Short mmCIF file of C-alpha atoms in Angstrom, two decimals:
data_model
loop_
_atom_site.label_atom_id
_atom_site.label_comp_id
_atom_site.label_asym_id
_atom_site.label_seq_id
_atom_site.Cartn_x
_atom_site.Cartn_y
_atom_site.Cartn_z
CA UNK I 1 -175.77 -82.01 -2.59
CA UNK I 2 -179.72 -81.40 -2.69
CA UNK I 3 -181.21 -85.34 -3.23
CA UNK I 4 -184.11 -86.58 -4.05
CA UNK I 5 -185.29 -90.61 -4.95
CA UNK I 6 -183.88 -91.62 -8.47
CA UNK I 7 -186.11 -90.60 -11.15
CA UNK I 8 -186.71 -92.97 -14.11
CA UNK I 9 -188.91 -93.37 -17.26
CA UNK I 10 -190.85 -95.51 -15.42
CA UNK I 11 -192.19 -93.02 -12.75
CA UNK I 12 -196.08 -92.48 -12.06
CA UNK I 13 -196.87 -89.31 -13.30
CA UNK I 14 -198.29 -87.82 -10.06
CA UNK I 15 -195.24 -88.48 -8.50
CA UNK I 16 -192.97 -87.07 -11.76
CA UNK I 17 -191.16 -84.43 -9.40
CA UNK I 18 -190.26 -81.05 -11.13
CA UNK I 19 -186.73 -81.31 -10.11
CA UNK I 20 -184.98 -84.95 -9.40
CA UNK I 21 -181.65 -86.48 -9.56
CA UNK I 22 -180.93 -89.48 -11.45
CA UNK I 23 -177.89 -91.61 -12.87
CA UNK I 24 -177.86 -92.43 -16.77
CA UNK I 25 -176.50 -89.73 -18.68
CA UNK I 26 -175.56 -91.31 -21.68
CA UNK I 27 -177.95 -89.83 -24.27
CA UNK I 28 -177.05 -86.85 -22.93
CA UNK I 29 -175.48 -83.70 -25.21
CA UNK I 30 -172.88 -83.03 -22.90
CA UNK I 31 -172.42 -87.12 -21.76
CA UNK I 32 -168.80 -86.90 -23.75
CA UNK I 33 -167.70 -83.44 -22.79
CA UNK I 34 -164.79 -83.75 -19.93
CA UNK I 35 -165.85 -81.45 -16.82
CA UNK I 36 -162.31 -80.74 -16.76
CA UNK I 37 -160.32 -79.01 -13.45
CA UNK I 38 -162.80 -78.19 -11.47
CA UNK I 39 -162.73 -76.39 -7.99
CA UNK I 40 -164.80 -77.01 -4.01
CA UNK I 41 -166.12 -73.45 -5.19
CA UNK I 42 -167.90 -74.85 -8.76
CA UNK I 43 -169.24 -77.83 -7.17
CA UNK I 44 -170.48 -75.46 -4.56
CA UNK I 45 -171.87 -72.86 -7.10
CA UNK I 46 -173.84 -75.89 -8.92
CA UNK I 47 -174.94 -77.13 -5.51
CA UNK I 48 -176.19 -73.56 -4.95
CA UNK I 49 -178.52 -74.22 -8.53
CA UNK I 50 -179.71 -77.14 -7.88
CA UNK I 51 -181.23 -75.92 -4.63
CA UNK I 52 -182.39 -72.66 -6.36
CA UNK I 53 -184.36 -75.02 -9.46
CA UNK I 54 -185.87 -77.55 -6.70
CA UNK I 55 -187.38 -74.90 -4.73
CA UNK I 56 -188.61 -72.18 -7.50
CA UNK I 57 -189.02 -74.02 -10.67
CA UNK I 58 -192.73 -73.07 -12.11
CA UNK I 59 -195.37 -75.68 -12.81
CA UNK I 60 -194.31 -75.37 -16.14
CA UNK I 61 -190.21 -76.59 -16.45
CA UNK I 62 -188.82 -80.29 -15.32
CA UNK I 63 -185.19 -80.72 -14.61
CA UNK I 64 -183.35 -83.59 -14.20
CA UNK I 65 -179.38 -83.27 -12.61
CA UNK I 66 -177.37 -86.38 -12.54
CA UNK I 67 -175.50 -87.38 -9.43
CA UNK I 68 -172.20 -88.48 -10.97
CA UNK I 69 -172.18 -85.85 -13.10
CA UNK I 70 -172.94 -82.55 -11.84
CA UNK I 71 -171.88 -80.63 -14.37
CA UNK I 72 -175.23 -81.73 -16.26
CA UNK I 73 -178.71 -81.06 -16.46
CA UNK I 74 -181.64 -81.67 -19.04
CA UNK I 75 -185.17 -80.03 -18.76
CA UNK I 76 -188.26 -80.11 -20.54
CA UNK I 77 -190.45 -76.45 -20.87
CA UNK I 78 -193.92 -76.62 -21.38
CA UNK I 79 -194.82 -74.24 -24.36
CA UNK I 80 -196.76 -71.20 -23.24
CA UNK I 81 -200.51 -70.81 -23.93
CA UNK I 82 -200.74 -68.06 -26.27
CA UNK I 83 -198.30 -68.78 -28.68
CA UNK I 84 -197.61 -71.43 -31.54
CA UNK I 85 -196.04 -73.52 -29.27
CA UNK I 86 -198.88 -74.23 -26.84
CA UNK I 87 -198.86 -77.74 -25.31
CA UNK I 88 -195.72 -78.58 -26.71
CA UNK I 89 -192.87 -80.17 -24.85
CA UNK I 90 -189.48 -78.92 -25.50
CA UNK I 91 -186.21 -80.33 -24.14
CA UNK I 92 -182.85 -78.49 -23.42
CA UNK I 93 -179.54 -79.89 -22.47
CA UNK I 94 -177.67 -77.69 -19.95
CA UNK I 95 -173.24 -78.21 -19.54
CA UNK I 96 -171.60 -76.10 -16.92
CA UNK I 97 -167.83 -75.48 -18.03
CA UNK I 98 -165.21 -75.18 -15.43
CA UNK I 99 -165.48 -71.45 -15.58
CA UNK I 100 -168.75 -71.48 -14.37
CA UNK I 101 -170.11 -69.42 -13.17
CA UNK I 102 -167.26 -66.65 -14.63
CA UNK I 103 -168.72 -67.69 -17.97
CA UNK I 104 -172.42 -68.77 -18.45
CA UNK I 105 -173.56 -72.59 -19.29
CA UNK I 106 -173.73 -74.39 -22.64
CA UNK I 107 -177.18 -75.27 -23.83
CA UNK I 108 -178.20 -77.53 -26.27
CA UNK I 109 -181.46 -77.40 -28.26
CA UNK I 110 -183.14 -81.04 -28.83
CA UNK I 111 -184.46 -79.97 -32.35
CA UNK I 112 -185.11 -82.82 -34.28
CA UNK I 113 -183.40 -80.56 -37.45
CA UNK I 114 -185.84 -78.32 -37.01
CA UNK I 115 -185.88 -74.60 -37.00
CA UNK I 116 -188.70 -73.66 -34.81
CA UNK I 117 -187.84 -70.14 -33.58
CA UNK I 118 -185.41 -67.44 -34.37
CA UNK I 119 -183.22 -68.16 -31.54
CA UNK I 120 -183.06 -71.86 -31.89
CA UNK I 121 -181.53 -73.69 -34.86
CA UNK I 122 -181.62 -76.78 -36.65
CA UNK I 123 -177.99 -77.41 -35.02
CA UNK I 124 -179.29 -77.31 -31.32
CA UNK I 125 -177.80 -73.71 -30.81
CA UNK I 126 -179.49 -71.56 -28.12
CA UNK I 127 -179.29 -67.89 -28.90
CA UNK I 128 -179.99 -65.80 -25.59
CA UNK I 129 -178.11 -63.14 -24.53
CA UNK I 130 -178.43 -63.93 -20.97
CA UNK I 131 -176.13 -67.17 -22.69
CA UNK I 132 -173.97 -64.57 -24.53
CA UNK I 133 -174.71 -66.03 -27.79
CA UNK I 134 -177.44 -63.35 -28.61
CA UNK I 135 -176.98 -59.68 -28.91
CA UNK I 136 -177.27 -57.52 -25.97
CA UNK I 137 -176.44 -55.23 -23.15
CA UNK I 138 -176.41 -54.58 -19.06
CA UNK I 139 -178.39 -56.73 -17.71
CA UNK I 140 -179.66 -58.85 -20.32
CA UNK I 141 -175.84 -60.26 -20.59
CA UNK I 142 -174.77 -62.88 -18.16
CA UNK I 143 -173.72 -61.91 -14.71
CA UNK I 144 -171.18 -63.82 -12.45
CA UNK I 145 -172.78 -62.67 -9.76
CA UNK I 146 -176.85 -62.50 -10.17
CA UNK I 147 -177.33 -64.65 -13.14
CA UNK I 148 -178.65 -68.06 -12.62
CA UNK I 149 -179.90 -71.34 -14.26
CA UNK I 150 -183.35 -71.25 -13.31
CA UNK I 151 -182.96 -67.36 -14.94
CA UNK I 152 -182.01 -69.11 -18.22
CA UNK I 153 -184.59 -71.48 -18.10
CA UNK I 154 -187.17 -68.81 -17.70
CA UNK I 155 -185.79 -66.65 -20.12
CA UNK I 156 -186.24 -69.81 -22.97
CA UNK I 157 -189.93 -70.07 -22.28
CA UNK I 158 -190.93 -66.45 -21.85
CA UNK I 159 -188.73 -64.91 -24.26
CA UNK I 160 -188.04 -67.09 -26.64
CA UNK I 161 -191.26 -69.39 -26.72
CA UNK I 162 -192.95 -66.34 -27.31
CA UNK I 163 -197.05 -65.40 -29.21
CA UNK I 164 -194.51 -63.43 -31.84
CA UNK I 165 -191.15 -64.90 -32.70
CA UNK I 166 -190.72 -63.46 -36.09
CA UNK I 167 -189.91 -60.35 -34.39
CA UNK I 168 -187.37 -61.99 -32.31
CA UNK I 169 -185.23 -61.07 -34.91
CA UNK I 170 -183.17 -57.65 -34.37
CA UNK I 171 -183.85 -57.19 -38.31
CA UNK I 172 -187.75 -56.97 -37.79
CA UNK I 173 -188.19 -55.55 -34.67
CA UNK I 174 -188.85 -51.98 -36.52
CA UNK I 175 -192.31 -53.45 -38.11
CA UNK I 176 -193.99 -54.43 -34.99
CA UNK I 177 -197.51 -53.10 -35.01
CA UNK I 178 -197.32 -52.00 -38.86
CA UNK I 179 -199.50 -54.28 -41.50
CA UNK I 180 -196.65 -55.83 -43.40
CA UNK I 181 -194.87 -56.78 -40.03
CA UNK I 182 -198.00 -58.55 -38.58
CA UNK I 183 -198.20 -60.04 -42.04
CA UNK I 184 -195.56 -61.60 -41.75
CA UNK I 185 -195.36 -62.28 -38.13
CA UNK I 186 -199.00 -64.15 -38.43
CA UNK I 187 -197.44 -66.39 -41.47
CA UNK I 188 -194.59 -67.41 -39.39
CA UNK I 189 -196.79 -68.25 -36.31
CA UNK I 190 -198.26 -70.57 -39.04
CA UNK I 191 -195.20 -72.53 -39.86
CA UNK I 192 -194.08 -72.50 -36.19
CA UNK I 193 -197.17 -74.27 -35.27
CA UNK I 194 -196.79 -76.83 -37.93
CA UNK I 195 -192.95 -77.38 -36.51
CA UNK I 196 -194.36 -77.80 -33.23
CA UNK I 197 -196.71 -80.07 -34.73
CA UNK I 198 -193.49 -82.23 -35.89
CA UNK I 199 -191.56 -81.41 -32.39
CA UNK I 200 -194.36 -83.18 -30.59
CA UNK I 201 -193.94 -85.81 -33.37
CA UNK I 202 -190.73 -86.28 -33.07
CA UNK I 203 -190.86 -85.95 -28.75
CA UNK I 204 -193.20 -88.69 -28.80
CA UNK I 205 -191.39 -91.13 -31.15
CA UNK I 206 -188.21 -90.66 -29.29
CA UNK I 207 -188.71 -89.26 -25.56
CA UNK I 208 -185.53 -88.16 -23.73
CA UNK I 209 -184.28 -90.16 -21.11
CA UNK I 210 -185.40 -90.04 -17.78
CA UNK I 211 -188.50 -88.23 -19.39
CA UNK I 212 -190.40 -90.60 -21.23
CA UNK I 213 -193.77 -90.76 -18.08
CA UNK I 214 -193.63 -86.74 -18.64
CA UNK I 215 -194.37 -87.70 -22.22
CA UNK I 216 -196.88 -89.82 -22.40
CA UNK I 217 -198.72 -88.39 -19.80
CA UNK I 218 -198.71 -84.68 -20.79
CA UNK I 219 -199.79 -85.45 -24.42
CA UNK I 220 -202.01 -87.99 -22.99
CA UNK I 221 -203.47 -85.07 -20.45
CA UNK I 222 -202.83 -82.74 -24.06
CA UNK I 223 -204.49 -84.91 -26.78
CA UNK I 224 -207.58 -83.36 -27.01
CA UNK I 225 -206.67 -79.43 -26.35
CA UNK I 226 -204.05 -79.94 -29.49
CA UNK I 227 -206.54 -81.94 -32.14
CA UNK I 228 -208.96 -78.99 -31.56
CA UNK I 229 -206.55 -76.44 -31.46
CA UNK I 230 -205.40 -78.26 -35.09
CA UNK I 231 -208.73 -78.40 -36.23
CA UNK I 232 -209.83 -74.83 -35.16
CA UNK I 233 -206.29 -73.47 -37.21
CA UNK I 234 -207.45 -75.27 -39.96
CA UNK I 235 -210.92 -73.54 -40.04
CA UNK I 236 -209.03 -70.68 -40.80
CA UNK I 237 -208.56 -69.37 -36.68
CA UNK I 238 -205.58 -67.37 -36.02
CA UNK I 239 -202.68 -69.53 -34.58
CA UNK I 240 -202.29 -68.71 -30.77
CA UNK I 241 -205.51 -67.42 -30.55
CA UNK I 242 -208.39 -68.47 -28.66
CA UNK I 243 -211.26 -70.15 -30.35
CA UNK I 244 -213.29 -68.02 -28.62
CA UNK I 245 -212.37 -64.88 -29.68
CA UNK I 246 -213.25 -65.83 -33.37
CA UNK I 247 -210.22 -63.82 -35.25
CA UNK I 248 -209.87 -65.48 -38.89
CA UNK I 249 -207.40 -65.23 -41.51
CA UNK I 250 -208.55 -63.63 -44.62
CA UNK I 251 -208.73 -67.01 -47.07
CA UNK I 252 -205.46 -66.30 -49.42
CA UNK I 253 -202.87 -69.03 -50.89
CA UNK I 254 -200.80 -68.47 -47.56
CA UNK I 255 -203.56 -69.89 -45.80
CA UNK I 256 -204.33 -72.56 -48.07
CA UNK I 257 -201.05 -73.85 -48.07
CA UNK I 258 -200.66 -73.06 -44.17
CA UNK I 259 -203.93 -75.75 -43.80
CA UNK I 260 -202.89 -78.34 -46.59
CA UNK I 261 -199.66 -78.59 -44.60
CA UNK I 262 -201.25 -78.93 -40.94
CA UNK I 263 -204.27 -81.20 -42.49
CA UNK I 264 -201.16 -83.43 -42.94
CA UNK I 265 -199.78 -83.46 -39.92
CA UNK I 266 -202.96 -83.26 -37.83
CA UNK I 267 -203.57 -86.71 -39.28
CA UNK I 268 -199.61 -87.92 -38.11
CA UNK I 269 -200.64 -86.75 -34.65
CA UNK I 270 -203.69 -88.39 -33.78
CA UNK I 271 -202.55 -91.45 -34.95
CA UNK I 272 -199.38 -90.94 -32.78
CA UNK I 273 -201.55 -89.28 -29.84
CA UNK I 274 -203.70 -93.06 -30.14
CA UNK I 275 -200.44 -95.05 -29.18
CA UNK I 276 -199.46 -92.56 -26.65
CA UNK I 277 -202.76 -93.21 -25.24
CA UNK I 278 -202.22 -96.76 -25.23
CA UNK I 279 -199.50 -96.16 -22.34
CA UNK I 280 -201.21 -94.57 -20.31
CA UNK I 281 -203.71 -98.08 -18.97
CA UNK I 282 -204.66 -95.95 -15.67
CA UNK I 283 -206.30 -92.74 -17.58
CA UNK I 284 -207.24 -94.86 -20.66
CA UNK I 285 -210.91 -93.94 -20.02
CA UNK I 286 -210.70 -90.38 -19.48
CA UNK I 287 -210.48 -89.41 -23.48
CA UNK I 288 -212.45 -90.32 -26.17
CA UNK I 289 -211.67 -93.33 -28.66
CA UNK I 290 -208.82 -92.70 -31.32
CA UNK I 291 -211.21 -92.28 -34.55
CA UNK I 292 -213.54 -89.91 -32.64
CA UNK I 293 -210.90 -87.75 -31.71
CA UNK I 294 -209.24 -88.01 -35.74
CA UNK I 295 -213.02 -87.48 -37.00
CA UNK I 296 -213.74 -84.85 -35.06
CA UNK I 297 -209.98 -82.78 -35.55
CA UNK I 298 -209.50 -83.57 -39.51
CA UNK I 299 -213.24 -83.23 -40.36
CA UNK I 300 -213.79 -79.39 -39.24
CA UNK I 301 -212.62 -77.52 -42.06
#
């Protein structure tokens, strides 16, 4: 099997590798699920994805395959810029059944309870038709043949982490480009932001296993990018959006409620962004101190 040294929360962050193979599983989704009978051929097929994710993962999506258990993976994809979940981290546990790869792998959803996107619920479910738990057809559908983990993985961040998830839903897909669907699509980029908001919360209070340097370094590496993005949201710029480009909401109660809510949690976040700081000794004078960065996000209004 493809090996690398044994990853651990402990890692420098220079030297987090994209793709590593460690031991502990056991806060893992999957940790209780049997492998079952499995065949030379599976542990082959696996073999052949682990080589495929170490060579061709992008900058953006960290995997982590454990060597007495093959059968599982967890990674961590780096929200896109663009959309309402910019700069946040979100984790996935991967199962491959003993069918695999007739059948296409489980995938679990680290949510926190929340319901961030269309195609990801409270529950951890993952729907994707490349996982055949989301409608589709051809090629979108998983394929014994070409379809692929690293596929999956790429699928989650580009078409699932999306700059419009409202209209991930087949139901709304006829309003794209007409005023009530943008509407509508803006208002849930507003709640999806404040979710991430609580994702990166939540990420930070309890970091995955194996992934807790990723952590505190990215939001470390993050802090400032998300209190202005929070702060520039709040001033009534369109979620997603660059500050640049200046687009505002028009000041209704869907706004006002959108800002009371993130005021709220903008607060929650630089306090939790100051103790993430607080691990990170070697870059502790790269930022600026806790309150400047709190002043500075919650007083632009």
């Amino acid at each position: 099997m493809v090996k690398e040294g044994h990853g651990s929360g402990n890692e420098d962050h220079k030297s987090f590798n994209q793709f590593d193979v460690v031991q502990d599983y056991s806060d893992h989704h999957y940790a209780k699920t049997s492998p079952g009978k499995t065949t030379k051929d599976w542990a082959k097929t696996i073999q052949n994805e682990w080589k495929l994710l170490q060579r061709d993962l992008p900058e953006s999506i960290y995997v982590r395959v454990y060597e007495d258990r093959i059968d599982l993976i967890r990674a961590a994809i780096v929200g896109p810029a663009g959309t309402p979940y910019h700069d946040g981290l979100f984790f996935f546990d991967v199962c491959f059944p003993p069918e695999y790869p007739r059948c296409p792998p489980k995938v679990y959803y680290h949510s926190g309870g929340l319901r961030l996107n269309p195609n990801l619920y409270e529950s951890g479910k993952v729907c994707l038709s490349l996982l055949n738990t989301w409608w589709g057809s051809g090629c979108e559908k998983w394929s014994k043949s070409n379809s692929t983990m690293l596929q999956v993985l790429i699928s989650i961040q580009g078409l699932v982490l999306n700059d419009k998830p409202y209209f991930n839903e087949p139901g709304y897909k006829n309003t794209v480009n007409t005023p009530v669907g943008e509407k509508h699509s803006m208002a849930y980029n507003q709640t999806a932001f404040v979710l991430s908001c609580k994702t990166m919360l939540y990420s930070l209070r309890n970091p995955p296993k194996h992934f807790e340097t990723l952590v505190v370094h990215h939001f470390h590496e993050r802090e400032r990018a998300i209190l202005d993005a929070c702060s520039a949201y709040a001033s009534g710029i369109i979620v997603g959006s660059s500050v640049r480009d200046g687009a505002k909401y028009a000041c209704d109660k869907c706004f006002a409620g959108f800002k009371k809510s993130l005021d709220a949690h903008t607060e929650l976040l630089a306090k939790e962004l100051a103790k993430n700081r607080a691990q990170a000794p070697e870059l502790k004078g790269d930022t600026p101190a806790a309150d400047e960065i709190a002043s500075t996000s919650l007083g632009q209004t």
